[in-house]
């Protein structure tokens, strides 16, 4: 459910990576979690499924991983989602995976209002390591928020991200789920 697709190129191969909500998880991880699958496309070869339903989240709550959105930066897939892990309200996070669905970044919370539900995110790659993510913040003052991020290569395939800015874009909004290009 709610799949999102991005791609990266490794050598001469293109990897199409899908991140999605899945109810095919253990009872302890239910009702669902986000998973990842990757399809390798090689010049002159047949498509090959190289990673299948790799579980990315282990959040134990009633909204474990909602509305995932992903974007490739050429080397890895940055993705964002909402969860109410350890909270009554939903919060938005960004993380990253490689072309084989291996997590290569610690989660970074990009929403900042503990009193509002903040989710239904989107994400776009701007080039040169810059990413724009956004989310809906509900409460007394519904609004759409944009967050500028800069990726930081840590070496060894690992990456981090730094929040450059957080800006309200539309306010007031009525369920103002962002769409970012």
Short mmCIF file of C-alpha atoms in Angstrom, two decimals:
data_model
loop_
_atom_site.label_atom_id
_atom_site.label_comp_id
_atom_site.label_asym_id
_atom_site.label_seq_id
_atom_site.Cartn_x
_atom_site.Cartn_y
_atom_site.Cartn_z
CA UNK A 1 0.00 0.00 0.00
CA UNK A 2 1.09 3.59 -0.67
CA UNK A 3 4.20 2.61 -2.62
CA UNK A 4 6.78 5.11 -3.77
CA UNK A 5 9.45 4.48 -6.41
CA UNK A 6 12.88 5.99 -7.09
CA UNK A 7 15.97 4.87 -8.98
CA UNK A 8 19.76 5.01 -8.77
CA UNK A 9 22.53 3.95 -11.14
CA UNK A 10 25.38 1.75 -9.91
CA UNK A 11 27.99 1.11 -12.59
CA UNK A 12 26.03 0.40 -15.79
CA UNK A 13 23.01 -0.98 -13.90
CA UNK A 14 19.86 0.92 -12.93
CA UNK A 15 18.10 -0.09 -9.73
CA UNK A 16 14.42 0.72 -9.38
CA UNK A 17 13.65 0.81 -5.66
CA UNK A 18 10.13 0.69 -4.24
CA UNK A 19 9.30 1.51 -0.62
CA UNK A 20 5.83 0.64 0.61
CA UNK A 21 3.60 -0.10 3.59
CA UNK A 22 3.15 -3.84 4.16
CA UNK A 23 0.90 -5.80 6.51
CA UNK A 24 2.99 -8.93 5.91
CA UNK A 25 4.95 -8.54 9.15
CA UNK A 26 5.22 -10.46 12.42
CA UNK A 27 2.49 -10.01 15.03
CA UNK A 28 4.97 -8.02 17.15
CA UNK A 29 5.56 -5.58 14.27
CA UNK A 30 1.88 -5.30 13.25
CA UNK A 31 -0.31 -3.87 12.00
CA UNK A 32 2.20 -2.89 9.25
CA UNK A 33 5.70 -1.56 8.62
CA UNK A 34 7.52 -0.06 5.64
CA UNK A 35 9.41 -2.42 3.37
CA UNK A 36 11.69 -2.09 0.36
CA UNK A 37 12.20 -4.05 -2.88
CA UNK A 38 14.79 -3.40 -5.59
CA UNK A 39 14.78 -4.41 -9.26
CA UNK A 40 18.10 -4.42 -11.16
CA UNK A 41 17.94 -3.38 -14.81
CA UNK A 42 21.10 -4.26 -16.74
CA UNK A 43 21.90 -3.26 -20.33
CA UNK A 44 20.91 -6.18 -22.55
CA UNK A 45 19.78 -8.31 -19.59
CA UNK A 46 16.49 -9.31 -18.04
CA UNK A 47 15.18 -7.42 -15.00
CA UNK A 48 16.26 -9.09 -11.77
CA UNK A 49 14.67 -8.76 -8.33
CA UNK A 50 17.73 -8.27 -6.06
CA UNK A 51 16.05 -7.29 -2.77
CA UNK A 52 12.52 -8.34 -1.88
CA UNK A 53 10.35 -6.97 0.93
CA UNK A 54 13.21 -5.89 3.19
CA UNK A 55 11.62 -4.50 6.36
CA UNK A 56 12.87 -0.96 6.97
CA UNK A 57 10.96 0.06 10.10
CA UNK A 58 10.27 -1.56 13.47
CA UNK A 59 7.91 0.95 15.03
CA UNK A 60 5.43 -0.46 17.54
CA UNK A 61 2.33 1.73 17.52
CA UNK A 62 -0.91 2.27 15.63
CA UNK A 63 0.80 4.32 12.85
CA UNK A 64 4.13 2.54 12.38
CA UNK A 65 5.03 3.88 8.93
CA UNK A 66 2.64 6.04 6.95
CA UNK A 67 2.78 7.76 3.54
CA UNK A 68 6.37 6.90 2.54
CA UNK A 69 7.88 9.02 -0.24
CA UNK A 70 11.27 8.43 -1.86
CA UNK A 71 13.74 10.18 -4.18
CA UNK A 72 17.10 9.12 -5.60
CA UNK A 73 20.14 11.38 -5.47
CA UNK A 74 22.11 9.29 -7.98
CA UNK A 75 23.80 7.14 -5.31
CA UNK A 76 21.14 6.30 -2.74
CA UNK A 77 17.44 6.66 -2.01
CA UNK A 78 16.33 9.23 0.56
CA UNK A 79 12.87 8.60 1.92
CA UNK A 80 10.49 10.16 4.38
CA UNK A 81 7.48 8.92 6.33
CA UNK A 82 5.27 9.65 9.32
CA UNK A 83 4.96 7.62 12.52
CA UNK A 84 3.67 8.15 16.02
CA UNK A 85 6.41 5.98 17.52
CA UNK A 86 6.75 6.77 21.25
CA UNK A 87 4.24 9.61 20.91
CA UNK A 88 0.52 10.26 20.70
CA UNK A 89 1.10 12.50 17.66
CA UNK A 90 2.58 11.61 14.28
CA UNK A 91 6.06 12.93 13.49
CA UNK A 92 7.96 12.99 10.18
CA UNK A 93 11.36 11.39 9.62
CA UNK A 94 13.91 11.16 6.79
CA UNK A 95 16.37 8.31 6.26
CA UNK A 96 18.14 6.65 3.32
CA UNK A 97 18.73 3.23 1.75
CA UNK A 98 21.14 2.00 -0.88
CA UNK A 99 20.25 0.19 -4.12
CA UNK A 100 19.93 -3.12 -2.19
CA UNK A 101 17.50 -1.70 0.42
CA UNK A 102 20.18 -1.51 3.14
CA UNK A 103 19.61 1.39 5.53
CA UNK A 104 22.56 3.79 5.21
CA UNK A 105 21.38 6.68 7.40
CA UNK A 106 20.07 7.02 10.94
CA UNK A 107 16.55 8.42 11.05
CA UNK A 108 16.35 12.20 11.29
CA UNK A 109 13.20 13.78 12.66
CA UNK A 110 12.35 16.76 10.45
CA UNK A 111 9.04 17.83 12.05
CA UNK A 112 9.31 19.83 15.25
CA UNK A 113 5.91 20.48 16.85
CA UNK A 114 5.15 17.86 19.53
CA UNK A 115 1.61 19.23 19.93
CA UNK A 116 0.51 18.55 16.33
CA UNK A 117 0.20 15.54 14.07
CA UNK A 118 2.88 16.03 11.40
CA UNK A 119 2.98 13.59 8.51
CA UNK A 120 1.83 12.85 4.93
CA UNK A 121 5.28 13.91 3.64
CA UNK A 122 6.82 14.39 0.22
CA UNK A 123 10.46 14.71 -0.88
CA UNK A 124 12.43 15.96 -3.91
CA UNK A 125 16.10 16.00 -4.89
CA UNK A 126 17.43 19.41 -5.98
CA UNK A 127 20.96 18.42 -7.04
CA UNK A 128 24.39 18.89 -5.47
CA UNK A 129 23.35 17.06 -2.29
CA UNK A 130 20.34 19.27 -1.53
CA UNK A 131 16.91 17.82 -0.79
CA UNK A 132 13.56 19.41 -0.02
CA UNK A 133 11.10 17.49 2.14
CA UNK A 134 7.72 18.64 3.35
CA UNK A 135 4.90 17.56 5.62
CA UNK A 136 1.45 18.49 6.85
CA UNK A 137 1.19 19.88 10.38
CA UNK A 138 -2.32 19.70 11.84
CA UNK A 139 -3.69 21.32 14.94
CA UNK A 140 -4.97 24.80 15.76
CA UNK A 141 -2.99 26.19 12.81
CA UNK A 142 -2.97 23.61 9.99
CA UNK A 143 -0.07 24.28 7.68
CA UNK A 144 2.27 22.78 5.08
CA UNK A 145 5.95 22.91 5.99
CA UNK A 146 9.03 22.66 3.74
CA UNK A 147 12.36 21.45 5.14
CA UNK A 148 15.65 21.97 3.32
CA UNK A 149 18.22 19.24 3.82
CA UNK A 150 21.85 18.80 2.80
CA UNK A 151 23.20 15.27 2.50
CA UNK A 152 26.55 14.54 4.11
CA UNK A 153 28.61 11.62 2.79
CA UNK A 154 30.11 9.80 5.80
CA UNK A 155 32.10 7.31 3.71
CA UNK A 156 31.69 3.55 3.60
CA UNK A 157 28.30 3.93 1.93
CA UNK A 158 26.84 5.77 4.95
CA UNK A 159 25.19 9.17 4.73
CA UNK A 160 23.70 11.76 7.07
CA UNK A 161 21.57 14.84 6.51
CA UNK A 162 21.61 18.32 8.00
CA UNK A 163 18.50 20.48 8.30
CA UNK A 164 19.23 23.76 6.52
CA UNK A 165 15.81 25.42 7.04
CA UNK A 166 12.22 24.71 8.08
CA UNK A 167 9.61 27.05 6.63
CA UNK A 168 5.83 27.22 6.72
CA UNK A 169 4.67 27.37 3.10
CA UNK A 170 0.86 27.35 3.25
CA UNK A 171 -1.15 28.50 6.25
CA UNK A 172 -3.88 28.07 7.11
CA UNK A 173 -4.52 24.88 5.19
CA UNK A 174 -7.24 22.28 5.28
CA UNK A 175 -5.38 18.96 5.24
CA UNK A 176 -2.59 20.66 3.25
CA UNK A 177 -0.54 17.61 2.28
CA UNK A 178 2.47 18.88 0.34
CA UNK A 179 3.54 17.96 -3.15
CA UNK A 180 7.13 18.92 -3.95
CA UNK A 181 8.82 19.21 -7.35
#
